[in-house]
Every structure is written in structure tokens, then in C-alpha cells.
Coordinates of C-alpha atoms in Angstrom, one line a residue:
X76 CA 0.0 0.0 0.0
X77 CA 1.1 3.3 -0.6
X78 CA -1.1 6.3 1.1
X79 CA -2.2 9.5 0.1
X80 CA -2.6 11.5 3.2
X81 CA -2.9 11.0 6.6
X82 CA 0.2 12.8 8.4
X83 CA 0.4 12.8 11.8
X84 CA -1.8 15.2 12.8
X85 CA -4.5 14.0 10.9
X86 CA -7.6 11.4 12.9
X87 CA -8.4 9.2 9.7
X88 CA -5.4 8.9 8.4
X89 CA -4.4 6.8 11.2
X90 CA -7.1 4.7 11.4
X91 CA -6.9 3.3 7.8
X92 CA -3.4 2.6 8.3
X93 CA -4.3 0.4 11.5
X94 CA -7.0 -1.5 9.8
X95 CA -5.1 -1.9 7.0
X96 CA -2.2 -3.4 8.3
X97 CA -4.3 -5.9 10.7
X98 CA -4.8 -8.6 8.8
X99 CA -1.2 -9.3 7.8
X100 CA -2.6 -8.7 4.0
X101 CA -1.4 -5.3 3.4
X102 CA 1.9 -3.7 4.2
X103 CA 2.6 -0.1 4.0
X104 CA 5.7 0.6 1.8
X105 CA 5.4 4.3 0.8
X106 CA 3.4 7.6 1.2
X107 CA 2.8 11.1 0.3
X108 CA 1.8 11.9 3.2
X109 CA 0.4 16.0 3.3
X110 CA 0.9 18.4 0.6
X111 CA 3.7 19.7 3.0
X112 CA 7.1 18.0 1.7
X113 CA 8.5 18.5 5.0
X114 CA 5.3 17.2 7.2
X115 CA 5.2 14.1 4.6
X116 CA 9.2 13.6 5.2
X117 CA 8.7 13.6 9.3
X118 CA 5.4 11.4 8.8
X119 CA 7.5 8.3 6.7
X120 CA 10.1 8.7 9.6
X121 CA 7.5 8.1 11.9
X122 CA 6.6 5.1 10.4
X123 CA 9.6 3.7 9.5
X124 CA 9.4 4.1 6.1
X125 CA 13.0 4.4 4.0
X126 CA 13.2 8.1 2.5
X127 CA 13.6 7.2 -0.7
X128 CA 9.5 5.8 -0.4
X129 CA 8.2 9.4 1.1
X130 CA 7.0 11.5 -1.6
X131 CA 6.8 15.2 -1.9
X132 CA 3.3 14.7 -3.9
X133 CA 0.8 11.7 -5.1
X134 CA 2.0 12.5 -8.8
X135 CA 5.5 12.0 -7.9
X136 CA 4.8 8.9 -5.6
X137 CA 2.7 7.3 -8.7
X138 CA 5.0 8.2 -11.1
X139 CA 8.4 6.8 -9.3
X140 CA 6.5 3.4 -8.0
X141 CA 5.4 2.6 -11.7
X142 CA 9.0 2.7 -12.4
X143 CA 9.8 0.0 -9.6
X144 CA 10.5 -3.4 -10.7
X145 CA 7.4 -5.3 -10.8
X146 CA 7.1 -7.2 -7.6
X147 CA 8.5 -4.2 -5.8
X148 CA 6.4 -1.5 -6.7
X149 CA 3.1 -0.5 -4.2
X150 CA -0.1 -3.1 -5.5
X151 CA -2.9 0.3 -4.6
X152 CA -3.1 3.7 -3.2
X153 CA -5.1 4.6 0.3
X154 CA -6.6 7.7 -0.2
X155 CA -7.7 9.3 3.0
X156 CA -7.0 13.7 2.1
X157 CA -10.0 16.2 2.0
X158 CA -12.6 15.4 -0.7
X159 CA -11.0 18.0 -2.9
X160 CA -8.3 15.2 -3.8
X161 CA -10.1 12.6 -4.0
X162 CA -10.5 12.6 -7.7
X163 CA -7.2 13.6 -9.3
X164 CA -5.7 11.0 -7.0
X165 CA -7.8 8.2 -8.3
X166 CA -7.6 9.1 -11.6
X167 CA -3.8 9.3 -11.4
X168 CA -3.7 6.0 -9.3
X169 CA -5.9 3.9 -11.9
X170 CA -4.5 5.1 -14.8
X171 CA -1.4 4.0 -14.2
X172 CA -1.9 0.7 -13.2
X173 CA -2.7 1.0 -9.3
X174 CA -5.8 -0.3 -7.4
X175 CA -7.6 2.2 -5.2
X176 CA -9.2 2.6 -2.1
X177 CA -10.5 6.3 -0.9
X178 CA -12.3 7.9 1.7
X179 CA -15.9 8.9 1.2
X180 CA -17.7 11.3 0.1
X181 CA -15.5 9.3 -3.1
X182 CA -15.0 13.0 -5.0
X183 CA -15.9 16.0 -4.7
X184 CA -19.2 16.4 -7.1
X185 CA -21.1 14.0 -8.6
X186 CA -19.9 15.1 -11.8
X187 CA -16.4 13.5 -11.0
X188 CA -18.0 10.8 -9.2
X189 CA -19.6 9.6 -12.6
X190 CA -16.2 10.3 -14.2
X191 CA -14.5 7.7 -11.9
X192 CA -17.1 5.2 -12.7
X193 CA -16.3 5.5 -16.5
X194 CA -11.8 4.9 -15.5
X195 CA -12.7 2.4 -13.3
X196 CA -14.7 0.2 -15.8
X197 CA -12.1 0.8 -18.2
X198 CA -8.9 0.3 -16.4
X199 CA -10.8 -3.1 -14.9
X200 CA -9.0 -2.5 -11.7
X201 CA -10.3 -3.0 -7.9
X202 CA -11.9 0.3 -6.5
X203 CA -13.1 0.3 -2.9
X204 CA -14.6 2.8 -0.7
X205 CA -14.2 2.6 3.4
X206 CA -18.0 3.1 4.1
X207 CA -16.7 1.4 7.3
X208 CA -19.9 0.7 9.3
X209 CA -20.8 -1.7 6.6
X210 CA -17.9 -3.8 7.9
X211 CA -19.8 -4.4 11.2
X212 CA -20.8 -8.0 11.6
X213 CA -24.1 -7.5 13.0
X214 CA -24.8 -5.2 10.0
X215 CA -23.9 -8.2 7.7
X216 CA -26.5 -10.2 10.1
X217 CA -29.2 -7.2 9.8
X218 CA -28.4 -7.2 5.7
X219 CA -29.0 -11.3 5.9
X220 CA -32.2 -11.3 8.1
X221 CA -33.4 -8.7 5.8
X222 CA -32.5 -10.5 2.4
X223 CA -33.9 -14.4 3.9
X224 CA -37.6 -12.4 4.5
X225 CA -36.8 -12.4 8.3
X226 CA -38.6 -9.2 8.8
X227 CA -41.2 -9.6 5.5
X228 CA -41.6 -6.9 3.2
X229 CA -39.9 -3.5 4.7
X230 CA -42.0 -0.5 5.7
X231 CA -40.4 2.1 7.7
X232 CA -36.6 2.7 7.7
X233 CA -35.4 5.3 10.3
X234 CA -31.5 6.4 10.3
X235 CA -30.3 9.0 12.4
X236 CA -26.5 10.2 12.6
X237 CA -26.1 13.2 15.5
X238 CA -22.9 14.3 16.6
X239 CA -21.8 17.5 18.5
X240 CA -18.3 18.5 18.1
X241 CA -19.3 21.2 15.3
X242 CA -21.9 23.0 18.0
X243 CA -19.3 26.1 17.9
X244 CA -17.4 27.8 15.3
X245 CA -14.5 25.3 15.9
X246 CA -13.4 26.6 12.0
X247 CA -12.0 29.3 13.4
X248 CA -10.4 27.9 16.1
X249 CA -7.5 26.4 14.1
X250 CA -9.0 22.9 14.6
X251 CA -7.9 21.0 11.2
X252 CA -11.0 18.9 10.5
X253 CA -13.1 21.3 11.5
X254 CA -11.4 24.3 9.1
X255 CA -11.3 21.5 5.6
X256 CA -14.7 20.1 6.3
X257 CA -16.6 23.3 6.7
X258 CA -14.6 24.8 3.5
X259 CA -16.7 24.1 0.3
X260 CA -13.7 24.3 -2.0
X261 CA -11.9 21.6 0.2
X262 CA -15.2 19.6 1.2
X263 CA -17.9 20.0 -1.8
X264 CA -21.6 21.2 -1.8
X265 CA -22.5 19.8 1.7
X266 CA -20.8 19.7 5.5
X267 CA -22.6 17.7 7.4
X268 CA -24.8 16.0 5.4
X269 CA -21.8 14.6 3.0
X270 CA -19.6 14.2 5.7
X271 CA -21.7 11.9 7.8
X272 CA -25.3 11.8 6.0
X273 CA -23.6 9.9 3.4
X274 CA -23.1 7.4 6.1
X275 CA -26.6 6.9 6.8
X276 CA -27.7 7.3 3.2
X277 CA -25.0 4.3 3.0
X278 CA -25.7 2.5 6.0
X279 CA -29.7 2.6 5.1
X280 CA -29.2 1.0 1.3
X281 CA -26.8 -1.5 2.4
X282 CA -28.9 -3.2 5.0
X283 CA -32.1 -2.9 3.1
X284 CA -31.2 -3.4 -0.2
X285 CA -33.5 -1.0 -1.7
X286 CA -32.5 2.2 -3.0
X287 CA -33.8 6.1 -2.1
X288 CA -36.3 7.2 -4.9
X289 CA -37.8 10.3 -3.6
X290 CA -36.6 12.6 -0.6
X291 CA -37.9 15.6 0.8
X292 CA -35.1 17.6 2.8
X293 CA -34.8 20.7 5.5
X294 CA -31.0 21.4 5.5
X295 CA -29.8 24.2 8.2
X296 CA -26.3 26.0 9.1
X297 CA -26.8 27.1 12.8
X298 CA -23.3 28.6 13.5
X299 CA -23.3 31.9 12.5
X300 CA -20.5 32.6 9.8
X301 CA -20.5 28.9 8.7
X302 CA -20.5 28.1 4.5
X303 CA -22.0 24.6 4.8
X304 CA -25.1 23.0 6.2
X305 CA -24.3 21.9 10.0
X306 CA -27.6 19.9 10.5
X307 CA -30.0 17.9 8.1
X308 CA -33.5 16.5 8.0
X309 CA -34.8 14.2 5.6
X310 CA -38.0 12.3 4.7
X311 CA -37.1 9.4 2.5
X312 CA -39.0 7.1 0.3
X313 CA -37.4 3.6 -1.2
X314 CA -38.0 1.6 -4.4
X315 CA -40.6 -1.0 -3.2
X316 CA -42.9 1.6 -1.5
X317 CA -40.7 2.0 2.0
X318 CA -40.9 5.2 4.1
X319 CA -38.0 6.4 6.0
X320 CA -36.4 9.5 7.8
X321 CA -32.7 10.1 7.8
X322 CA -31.4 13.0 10.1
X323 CA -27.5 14.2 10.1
X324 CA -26.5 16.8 12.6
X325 CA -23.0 17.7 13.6
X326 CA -24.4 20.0 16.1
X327 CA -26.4 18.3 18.4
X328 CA -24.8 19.4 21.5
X329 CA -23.6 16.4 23.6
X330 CA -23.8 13.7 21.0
X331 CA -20.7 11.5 20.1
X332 CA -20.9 9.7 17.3
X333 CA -24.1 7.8 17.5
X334 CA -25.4 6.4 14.3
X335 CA -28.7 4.4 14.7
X336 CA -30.8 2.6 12.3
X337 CA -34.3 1.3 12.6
X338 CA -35.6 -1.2 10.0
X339 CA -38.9 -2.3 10.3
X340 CA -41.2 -4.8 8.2
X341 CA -44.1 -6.7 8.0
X342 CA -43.0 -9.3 10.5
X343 CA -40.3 -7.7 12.6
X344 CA -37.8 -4.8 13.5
X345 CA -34.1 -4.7 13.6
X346 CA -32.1 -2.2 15.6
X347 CA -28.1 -1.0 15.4
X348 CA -26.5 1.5 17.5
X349 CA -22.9 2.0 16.3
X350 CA -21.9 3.1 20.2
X351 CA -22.9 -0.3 20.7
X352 CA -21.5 -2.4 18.2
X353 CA -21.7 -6.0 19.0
X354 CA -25.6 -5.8 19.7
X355 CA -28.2 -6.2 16.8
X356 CA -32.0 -6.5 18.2
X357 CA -34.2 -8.1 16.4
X358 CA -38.4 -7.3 17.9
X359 CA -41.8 -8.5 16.7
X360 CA -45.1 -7.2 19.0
X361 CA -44.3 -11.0 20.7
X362 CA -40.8 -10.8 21.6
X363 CA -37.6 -9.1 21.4
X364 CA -34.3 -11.3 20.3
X365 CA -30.2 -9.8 21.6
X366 CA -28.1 -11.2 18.5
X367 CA -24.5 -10.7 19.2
X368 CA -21.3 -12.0 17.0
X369 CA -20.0 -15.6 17.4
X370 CA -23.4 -16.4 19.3
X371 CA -26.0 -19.0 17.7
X372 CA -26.5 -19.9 14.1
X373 CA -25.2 -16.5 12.7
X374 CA -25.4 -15.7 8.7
X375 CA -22.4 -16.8 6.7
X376 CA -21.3 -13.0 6.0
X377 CA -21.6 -12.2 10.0
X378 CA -19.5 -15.2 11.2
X379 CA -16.6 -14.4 8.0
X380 CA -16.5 -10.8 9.7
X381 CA -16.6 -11.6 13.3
X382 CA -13.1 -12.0 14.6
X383 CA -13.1 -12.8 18.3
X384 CA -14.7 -15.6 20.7
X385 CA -18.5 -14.7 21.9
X386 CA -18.1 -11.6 24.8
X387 CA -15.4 -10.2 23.3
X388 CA -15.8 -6.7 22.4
X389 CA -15.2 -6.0 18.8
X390 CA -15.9 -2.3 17.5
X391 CA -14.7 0.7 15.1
X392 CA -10.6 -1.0 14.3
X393 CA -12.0 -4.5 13.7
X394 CA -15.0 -3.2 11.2
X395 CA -12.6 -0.8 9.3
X396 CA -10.2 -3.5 9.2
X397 CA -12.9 -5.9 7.4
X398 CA -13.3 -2.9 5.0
X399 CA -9.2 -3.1 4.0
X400 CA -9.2 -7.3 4.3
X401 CA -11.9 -7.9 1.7
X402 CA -10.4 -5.0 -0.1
X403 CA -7.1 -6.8 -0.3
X404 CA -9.1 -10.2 -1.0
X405 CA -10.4 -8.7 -4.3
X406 CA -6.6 -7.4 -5.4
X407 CA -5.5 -10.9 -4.9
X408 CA -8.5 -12.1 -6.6
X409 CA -7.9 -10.0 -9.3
X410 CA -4.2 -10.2 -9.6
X411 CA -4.7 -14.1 -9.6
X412 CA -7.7 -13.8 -12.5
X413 CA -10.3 -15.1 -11.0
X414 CA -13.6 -13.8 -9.1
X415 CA -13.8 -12.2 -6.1
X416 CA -15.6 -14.3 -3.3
X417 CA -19.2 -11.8 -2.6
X418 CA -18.9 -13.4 1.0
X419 CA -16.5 -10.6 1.6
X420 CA -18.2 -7.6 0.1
X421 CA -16.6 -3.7 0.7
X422 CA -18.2 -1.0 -0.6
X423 CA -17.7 0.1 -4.4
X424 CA -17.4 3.1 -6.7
X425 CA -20.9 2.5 -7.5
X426 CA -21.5 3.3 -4.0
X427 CA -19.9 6.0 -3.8
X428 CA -22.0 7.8 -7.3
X429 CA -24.9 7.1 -5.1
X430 CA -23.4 8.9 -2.3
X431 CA -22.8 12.1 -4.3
X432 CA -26.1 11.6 -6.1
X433 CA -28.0 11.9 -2.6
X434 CA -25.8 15.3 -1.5
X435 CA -26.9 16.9 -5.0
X436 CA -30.7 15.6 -4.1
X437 CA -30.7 16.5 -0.7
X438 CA -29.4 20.0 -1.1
X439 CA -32.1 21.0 -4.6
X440 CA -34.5 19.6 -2.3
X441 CA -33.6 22.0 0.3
X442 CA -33.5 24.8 -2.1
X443 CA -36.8 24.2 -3.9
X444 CA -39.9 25.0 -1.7
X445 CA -41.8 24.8 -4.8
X446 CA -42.0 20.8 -4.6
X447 CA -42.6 19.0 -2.2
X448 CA -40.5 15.6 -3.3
X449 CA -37.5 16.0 -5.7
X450 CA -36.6 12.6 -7.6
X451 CA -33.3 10.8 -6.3
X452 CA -31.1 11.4 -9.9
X453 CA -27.8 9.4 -10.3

């Protein structure tokens, strides 16, 4: 692997270096690190990387690893910068030769979302997107029930994704994630709707299956001063005839991180709280069920993504980690020429067009008082 990103000041940057390496699949062997030479230089030393594998840019890293002897080149780029680099890295990556897996929001409009659709395609290479609460293994469970007609045809999907750290004008406070991700030239059209609601949109489509047809949005930016929406309502409706409500807030004053989904059918419920990870709750009006990983007669796709003996805590590192594992499973896959096993699924660049696809909806929606629903447009 060779990353794009991530120095040592930066949260995520981190992160996908941890799950990456924790399989034993991947090894990290070079790096641009931050558009600062010197920041990028300190970064590989950090890491132990040889100097002559810390690059002042992506375009010099790609360039000088294609020239490596085969074998000894990186296999794919991580991309983890601000969504402005996104694109141009991809592109670069795939065209020469290199696998790719980025950060989401995947680009920064949909525009270039569509455009990394078409290189993909035609370069055949693996693209994957760390939509990392996918990697759970009670969301694989939730995803199975609701694929074997566990909970019957599905009705009512409710996803809500509040945090609080953006409840003051932290932009200005020289806090780095708060300055890029409240900067539309750095972030794209939304804040906290594209940085998190793409999450839910995300997390709601994966364990349903069904896709957003119609949505009716109320975006807001409470902090004075701020260019990009802070907090997000939205009524949904699904292929299929489902209802649901999706609400993204970065301002809700106390929260953490604390994605919840409700799915609710004919016959049953399902309920996932990301704070609380290892516990899926499956409800009819009769009873209620606890489903936890490595506990009873589990799905296929939750037992391949649990990792540890029944009680043991498993949470955010172990689910990203299941992200870059079936990421690397596909590059082997495809290095070897044959199929990729579905069993260990990550999200794609298809998911990532609907991802920009639902910021562009969400925000006409918002804009338009004239209509009431506004037709979900890839």
C-alpha cells in the first residue's frame, strides 16, 4: 500500500493505516503523506518508512513506483485527504496501473463521481470505498435477516446520525478537521450532510437493499459565519414503496458519534446503534431477540466478519479493518484472474455515485420549496 494523506496530525489517516495493516494482507511501503514535503518527510520517519519511499506529492509517488520493478512496486493507493483530492488521485492511481481505495464522500461532485465510474470500468481495476460501518458483523447479520424475509416486506426505515463537536465555530479555532470540512472548496456542496449523512444514506441501502427514490429535505447551518449545512432532515421514500427518515446533525450538543438505524417490516424490526456495536435487536409485538457475533446460528457473511470468541468486544478498528481485508481479498482475486468471493463484500465506486447523487438531491430539495419531493437522480 502506498497512502495519500494522513500525516500525523491528521484522525483518519491513522485509522486506515491500522486496519489496513491488521490482517497481515497489506503492508505499508510508501506515502505522500500531506501536501507539506516537510510534514510528509517527518510522517514516513515516523513510520519507518526508507526516504527514498516518502514522496513530496501523489503524482511524484505514482510516477516513481510505476518505475519499480514489478514485484516491488506499491499493489494500490489509500486515499484518506480532503474530498478536494479525492478525484485527481484516483484518476492518477488507476491510470497507471494502481488499485484504489478512498475515503468517502468518493470525489468531490457527482460530476467526478460519474467520471470515476467511466476509468474504473475501463482500467478493470479493484476500486473500494471505506463506508466502514458496513464492515460491522451485526450489520452483515441485519443485511442477511433482511435478504432471507426475516422481517417480510420492509416499511419504515429510520437512520439518524447526530454528533456535536461542530456546535461552535471550531473553524476558526485552528481545529484542522473542522477548518477542511466546513470549507466548500476543500469539502464539496454539503458539511454535514456529505460528511456523515452519506453514512446513513449508506448505512440505510446497504442493510435494506432497496434504493432512495424520492426525498424531501430541511437542511440548516446554525453557527453563525459557517459556509456549509451543519444539521439535516430528511424524509425518504425507497423503491418497493418504503418510508423512511434520515437525520444528520454535527451539532447536536452532547452527541458523540451515534449512528442508529431502525428497519422495520411486516413481521419484525431490527435495531443497530454503532456506540454499541456488538448488539443487533431483532423485535416482533411478541418478543424481542439480543443477537451478538459468534453467538448462535449467525449468517455466513456475519460469522466471516466476526473476529473474536463470543463476549469479546469487537468495534470501530476491527469493522474498518474488514473494510481493507476484503479489499485486499479482491486485489488478490484480481491479480490471480479469478472472481472475487461476494462473501467478503466492501463498498464500491458504484456506492460511492450514489453517495454524491443523494448530496446533490438532498441539497435541490432543500432549495426548492416549490415541490414538495425531488426525484433521487444518479
Amino acid at each position: 500500500m502506498g497512502q495519500i494523506g494522513g500525516s500525523l496530525d491528521a484522525f483518519i489517516g491513522a485509522v486506515h493505516r491500522r486496519a489496513a495493516i491488521f490482517d497481515h494482507e497489506i503492508e505499508l511501503v510508501a506515502g505522500c503523506f500531506s501536501q507539506s514535503p516537510e510534514k510528509s518527510k517527518a510522517t514516513g520517519r515516523a513510520l519507518y518508512l526508507p526516504d527514498e519511499r516518502v514522496y513530496d506529492s501523489f503524482e511524484q509517488m505514482i510516477r516513481a513506483e510505476k518505475e519499480r520493478p514489478e514485484g516491488d512496486r506499491i499493489d494500490f493507493v489509500s486515499i484518506v485527504t480532503p474530498n478536494h483530492l479525492h478525484f485527481p488521485a484516483a484518476k492518477m492511481a488507476l491510470e497507471n496501473g494502481f488499485h484504489v481505495i478512498c475515503d468517502k464522500p468518493m470525489t468531490l461532485n457527482l460530476q467526478e463521481a460519474k467520471d470515476l465510474v467511466t476509468i474504473v470500468e475501463k482500467t478493470g481495476l479493484v476500486f473500494g470505498l471505506t463506508h466502514n460501518y458496513t464492515g460491522y458483523p451485526m450489520v452483515k447479520e441485519a443485511r442477511d435477516m433482511v435478504r432471507n424475509g426475516k422481517l417480510g416486506p420492509i416499511r419504515k426505515v429510520v437512520v439518524e446520525y447526530p454528533q456535536g463537536w461542530l456546535s461552535k465555530d471550531e473553524e476558526h479555532n485552528d481545529y484542522k478537521q473542522a477548518i477542511w470540512r466546513t470549507d466548500p472548496a476543500r469539502s464539496g456542496a454539503a458539511g454535514a450532510m456529505g460528511d456523515i449523512g452519506t453514512h446513513a444514506e449508506n448505512l440505510a441501502e446497504y442493510i435494506t437493499g432497496l434504493k432512495i427514490s424520492e426525498l424531501c429535505a430541511d437542511l440548516s447551518t446554525f453557527v453563525p459565519g459557517r459556509q456549509l449545512d451543519d444539521d439535516g432532515n430528511v424524509l425518504l421514500r425507497f423503491e418497493g414503496g418504503a418510508k423512511g427518515v434520515l437525520h444528520a446533525s454535527q451539532i447536536s450538543n452532547g452527541e458523540e458519534n451515534s449512528l442508529k438505524i431502525y428497519v422495520y417490516g411486516e413481521l419484525g424490526g431490527l435495531e443497530w446503534r454503532q456506540m454499541e456495536p456488538n448488539t443487533l435487536l431483532y423485535k416482533t409485538q411478541e418478543s424481542q431477540r439480543i443477537i451478538r457475533p459468534s453467538v448462535g446460528d449467525l449468517s455466513a457473511a456475519a460469522k466471516a466478519h466476526g473476529r473474536l470468541p463470543a463476549g469479546h468486544p469487537e468495534g470501530f478498528f476491527e469493522a474498518f479493518a474488514n473494510i481493507y481485508r476484503n479489499f485486499a481479498y479482491a486485489v488478490r482475486a484480481h491479480m490471480e484472474g479469478r472472481p472475487a468471493d461476494p462473501l467478503y463484500d466492501f463498498p464500491t465506486v458504484y456506492d460511492g455515485v450514489r453517495g454524491l447523487a443523494f448530496i446533490d438531491t438532498v441539497i435541490a430539495s432543500s432549495q426548492d420549496d416549490s415541490t414538495k419531493w425531488t426525484k433521487f437522480v444518479e
